[in-house]
PDB file of C-alpha atoms in Angstrom:
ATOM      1  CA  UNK A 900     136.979  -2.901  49.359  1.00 82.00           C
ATOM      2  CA  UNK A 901     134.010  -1.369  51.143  1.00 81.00           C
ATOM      3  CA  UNK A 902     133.827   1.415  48.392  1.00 83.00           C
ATOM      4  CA  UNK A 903     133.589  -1.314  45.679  1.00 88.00           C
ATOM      5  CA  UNK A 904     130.550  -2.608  47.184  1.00 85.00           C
ATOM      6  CA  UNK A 905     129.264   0.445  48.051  1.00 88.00           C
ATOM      7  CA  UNK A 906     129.363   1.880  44.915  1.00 84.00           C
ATOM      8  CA  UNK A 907     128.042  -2.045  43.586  1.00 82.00           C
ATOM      9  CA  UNK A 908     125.081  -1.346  45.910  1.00 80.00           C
ATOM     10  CA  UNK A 909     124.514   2.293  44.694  1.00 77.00           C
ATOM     11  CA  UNK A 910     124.736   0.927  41.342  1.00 76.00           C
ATOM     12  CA  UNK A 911     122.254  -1.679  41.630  1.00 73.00           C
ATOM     13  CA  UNK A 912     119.225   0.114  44.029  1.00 71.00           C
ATOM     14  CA  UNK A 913     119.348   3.126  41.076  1.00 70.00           C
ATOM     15  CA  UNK A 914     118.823   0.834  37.684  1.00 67.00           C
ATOM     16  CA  UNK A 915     116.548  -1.620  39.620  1.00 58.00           C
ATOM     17  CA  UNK A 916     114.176   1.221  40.199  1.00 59.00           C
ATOM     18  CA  UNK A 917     113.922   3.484  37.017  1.00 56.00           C
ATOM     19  CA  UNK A 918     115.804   6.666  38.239  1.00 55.00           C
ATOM     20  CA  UNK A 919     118.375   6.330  35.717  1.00 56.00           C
ATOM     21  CA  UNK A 920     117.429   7.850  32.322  1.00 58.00           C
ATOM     22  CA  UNK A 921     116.633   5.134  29.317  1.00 62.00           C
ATOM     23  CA  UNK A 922     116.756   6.657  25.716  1.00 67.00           C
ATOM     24  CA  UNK A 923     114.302   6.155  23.313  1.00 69.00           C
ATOM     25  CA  UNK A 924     114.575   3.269  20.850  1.00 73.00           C
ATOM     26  CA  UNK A 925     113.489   4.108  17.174  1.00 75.00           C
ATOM     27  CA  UNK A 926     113.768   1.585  14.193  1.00 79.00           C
ATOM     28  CA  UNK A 927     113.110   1.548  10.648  1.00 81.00           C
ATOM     29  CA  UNK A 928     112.726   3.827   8.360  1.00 80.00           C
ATOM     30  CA  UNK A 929     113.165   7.441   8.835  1.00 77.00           C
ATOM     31  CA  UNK A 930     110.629   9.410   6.042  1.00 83.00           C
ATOM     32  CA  UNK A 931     111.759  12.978   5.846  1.00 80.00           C
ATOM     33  CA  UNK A 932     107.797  15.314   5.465  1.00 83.00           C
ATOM     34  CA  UNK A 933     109.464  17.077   2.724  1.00 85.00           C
ATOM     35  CA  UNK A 934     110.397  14.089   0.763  1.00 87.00           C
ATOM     36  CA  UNK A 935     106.894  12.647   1.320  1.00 89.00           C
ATOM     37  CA  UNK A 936     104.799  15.667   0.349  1.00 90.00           C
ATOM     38  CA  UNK A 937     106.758  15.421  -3.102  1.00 92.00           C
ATOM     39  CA  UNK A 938     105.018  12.038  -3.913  1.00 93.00           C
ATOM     40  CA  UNK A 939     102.543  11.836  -6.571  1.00 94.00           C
ATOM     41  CA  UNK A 940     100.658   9.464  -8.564  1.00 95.00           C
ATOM     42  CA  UNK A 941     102.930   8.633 -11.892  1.00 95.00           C
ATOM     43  CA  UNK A 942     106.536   8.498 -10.597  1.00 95.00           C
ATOM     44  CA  UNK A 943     108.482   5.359 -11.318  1.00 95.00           C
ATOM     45  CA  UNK A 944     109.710   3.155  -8.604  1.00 93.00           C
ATOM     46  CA  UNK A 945     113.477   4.947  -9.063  1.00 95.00           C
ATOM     47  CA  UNK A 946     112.350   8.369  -8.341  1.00 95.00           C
ATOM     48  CA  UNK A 947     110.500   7.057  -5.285  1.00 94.00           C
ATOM     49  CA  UNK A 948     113.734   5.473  -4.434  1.00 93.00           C
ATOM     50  CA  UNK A 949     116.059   8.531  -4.510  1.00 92.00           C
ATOM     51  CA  UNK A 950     112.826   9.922  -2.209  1.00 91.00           C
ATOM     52  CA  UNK A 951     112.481   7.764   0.119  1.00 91.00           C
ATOM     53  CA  UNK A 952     115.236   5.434   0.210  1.00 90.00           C
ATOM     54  CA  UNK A 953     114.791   1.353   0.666  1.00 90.00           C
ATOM     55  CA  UNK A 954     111.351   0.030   1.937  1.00 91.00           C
ATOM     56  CA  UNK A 955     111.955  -1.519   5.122  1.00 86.00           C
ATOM     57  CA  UNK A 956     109.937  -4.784   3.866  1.00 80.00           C
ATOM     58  CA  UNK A 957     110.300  -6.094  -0.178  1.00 75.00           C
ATOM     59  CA  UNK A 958     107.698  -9.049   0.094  1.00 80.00           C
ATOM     60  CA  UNK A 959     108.520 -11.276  -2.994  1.00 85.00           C
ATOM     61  CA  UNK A 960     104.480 -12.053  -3.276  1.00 88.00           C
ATOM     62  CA  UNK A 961     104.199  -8.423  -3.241  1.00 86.00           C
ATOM     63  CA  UNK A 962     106.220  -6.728  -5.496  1.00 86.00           C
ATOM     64  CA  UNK A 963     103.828  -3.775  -6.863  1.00 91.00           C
ATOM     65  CA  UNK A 964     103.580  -2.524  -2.772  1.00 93.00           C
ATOM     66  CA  UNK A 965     106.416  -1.244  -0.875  1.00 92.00           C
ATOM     67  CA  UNK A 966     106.331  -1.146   3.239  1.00 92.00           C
ATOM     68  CA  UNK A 967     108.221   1.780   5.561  1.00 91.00           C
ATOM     69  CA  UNK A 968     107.792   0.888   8.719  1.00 89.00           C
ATOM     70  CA  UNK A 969     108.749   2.519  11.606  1.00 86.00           C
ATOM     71  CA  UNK A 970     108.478   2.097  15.767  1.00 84.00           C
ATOM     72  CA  UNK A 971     109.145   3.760  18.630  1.00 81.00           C
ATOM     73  CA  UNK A 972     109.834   2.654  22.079  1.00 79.00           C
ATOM     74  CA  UNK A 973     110.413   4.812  24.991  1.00 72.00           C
ATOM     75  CA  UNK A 974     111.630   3.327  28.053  1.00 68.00           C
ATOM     76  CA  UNK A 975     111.937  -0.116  29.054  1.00 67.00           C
ATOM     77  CA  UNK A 976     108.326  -1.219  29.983  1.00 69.00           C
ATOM     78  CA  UNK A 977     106.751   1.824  27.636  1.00 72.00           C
ATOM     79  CA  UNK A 978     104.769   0.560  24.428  1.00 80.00           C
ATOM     80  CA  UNK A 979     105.871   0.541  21.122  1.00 82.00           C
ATOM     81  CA  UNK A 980     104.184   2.518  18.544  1.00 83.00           C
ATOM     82  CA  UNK A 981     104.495   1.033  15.088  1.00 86.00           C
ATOM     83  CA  UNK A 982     103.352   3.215  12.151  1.00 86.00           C
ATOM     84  CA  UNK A 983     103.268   1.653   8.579  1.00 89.00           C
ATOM     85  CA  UNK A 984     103.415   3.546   5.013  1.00 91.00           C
ATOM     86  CA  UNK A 985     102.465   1.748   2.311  1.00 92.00           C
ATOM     87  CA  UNK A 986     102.870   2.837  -1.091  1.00 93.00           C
ATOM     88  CA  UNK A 987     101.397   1.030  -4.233  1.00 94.00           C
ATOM     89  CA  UNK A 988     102.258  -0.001  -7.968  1.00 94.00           C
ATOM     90  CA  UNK A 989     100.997  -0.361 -10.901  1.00 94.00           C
ATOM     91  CA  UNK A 990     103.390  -1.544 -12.835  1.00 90.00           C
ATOM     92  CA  UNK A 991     106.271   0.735 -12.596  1.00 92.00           C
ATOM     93  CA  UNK A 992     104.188   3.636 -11.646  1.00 95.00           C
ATOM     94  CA  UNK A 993     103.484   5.115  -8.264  1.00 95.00           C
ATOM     95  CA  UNK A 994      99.237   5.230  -7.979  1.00 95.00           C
ATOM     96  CA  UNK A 995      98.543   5.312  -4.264  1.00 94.00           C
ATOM     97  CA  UNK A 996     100.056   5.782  -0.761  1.00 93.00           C
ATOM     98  CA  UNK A 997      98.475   5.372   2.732  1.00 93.00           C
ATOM     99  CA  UNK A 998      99.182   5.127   6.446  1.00 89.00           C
ATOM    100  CA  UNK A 999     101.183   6.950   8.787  1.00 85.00           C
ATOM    101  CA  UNK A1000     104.784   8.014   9.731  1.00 80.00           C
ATOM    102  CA  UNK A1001     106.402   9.548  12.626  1.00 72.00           C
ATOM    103  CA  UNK A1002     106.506  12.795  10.528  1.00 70.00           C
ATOM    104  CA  UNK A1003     107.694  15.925  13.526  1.00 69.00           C
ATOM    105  CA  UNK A1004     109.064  12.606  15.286  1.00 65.00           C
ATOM    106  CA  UNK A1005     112.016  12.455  12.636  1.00 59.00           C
ATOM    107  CA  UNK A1006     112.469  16.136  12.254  1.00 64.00           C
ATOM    108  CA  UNK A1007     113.386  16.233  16.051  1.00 70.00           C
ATOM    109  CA  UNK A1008     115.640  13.020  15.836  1.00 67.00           C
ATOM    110  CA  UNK A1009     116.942  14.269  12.586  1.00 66.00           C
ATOM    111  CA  UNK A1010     118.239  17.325  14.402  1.00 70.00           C
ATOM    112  CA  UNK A1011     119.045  16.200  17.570  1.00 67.00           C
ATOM    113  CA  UNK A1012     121.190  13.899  15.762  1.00 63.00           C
ATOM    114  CA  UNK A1013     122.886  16.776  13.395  1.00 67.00           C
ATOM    115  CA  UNK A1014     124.048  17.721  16.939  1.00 66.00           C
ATOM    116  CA  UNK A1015     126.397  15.220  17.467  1.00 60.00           C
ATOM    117  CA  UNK A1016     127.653  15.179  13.840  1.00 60.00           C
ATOM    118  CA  UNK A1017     125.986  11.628  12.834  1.00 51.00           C
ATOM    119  CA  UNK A1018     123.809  13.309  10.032  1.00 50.00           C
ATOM    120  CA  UNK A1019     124.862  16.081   7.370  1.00 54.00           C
ATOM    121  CA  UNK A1020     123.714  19.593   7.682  1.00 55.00           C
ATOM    122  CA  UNK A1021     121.560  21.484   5.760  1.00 55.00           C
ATOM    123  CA  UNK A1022     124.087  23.774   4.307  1.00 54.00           C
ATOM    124  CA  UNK A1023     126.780  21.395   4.033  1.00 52.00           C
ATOM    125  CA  UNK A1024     124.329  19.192   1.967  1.00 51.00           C
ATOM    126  CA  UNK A1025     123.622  22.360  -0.275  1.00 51.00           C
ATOM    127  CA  UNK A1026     127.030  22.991  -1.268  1.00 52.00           C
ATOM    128  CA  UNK A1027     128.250  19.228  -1.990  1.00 52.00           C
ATOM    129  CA  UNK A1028     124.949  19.506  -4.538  1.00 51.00           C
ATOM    130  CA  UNK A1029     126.726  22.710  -6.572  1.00 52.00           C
TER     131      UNK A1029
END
């Protein structure tokens, strides 16, 4: 009994006061650099689909822009970041893009996370494509 509540105690004093480690928290969409540097003015809304996948907001009222948005929390009382890249339409076309992503931010989840096996690697992707 007295080792339950000591190790309750323990348990408590350590996550009340921020010792104990608290991962960072990243939603939305994650834009690969390489994918984004291919964009250019003229490609329909398919090939910027295969680019950069689903836009993370599809406003009805809005159809000729697409929204990736992204954040980025760190810690339990740390700020969010947000970062929003905005690509517009005319038509079916691609004719503009602006704002920001978390460009070496995804690289470094991208291959932490090729670590544990959640994403594909680069040579594995290779030789599904042959």
């Amino acid at each position: 009994m007295l080792k339950t509540w000591t190790v309750l105690v323990v348990a408590a004093l350590t996550a009340g006061c921020g010792i104990t480690y608290r991962q960072p928290i990243y939603q939305g969409n994650l834009l690969d650099t390489r994918n984004v540097e291919q964009l250019q003015p003229g490609l329909t809304k398919r090939q910027v689909l295969l680019l950069l996948g689903s836009p993370s907001v599809a406003d009805p009222f809005h159809a000729d822009r697409w929204d990736y948005i992204a954040s980025e929390r760190t810690g339990r009382a740390g700020r969010t970041q947000i970062k929003n890249f905005t690509l517009h339409f005319e038509g079916d076309t691609l004719a503009r893009w602006e704002g920001e992503y978390f460009a070496k931010r995804d690289e470094e989840l991208a291959a932490e996370m090729r670590k544990f096996g959640n994403l594909p690697r680069e040579r594995d992707r290779d030789r599904r494509r042959r």
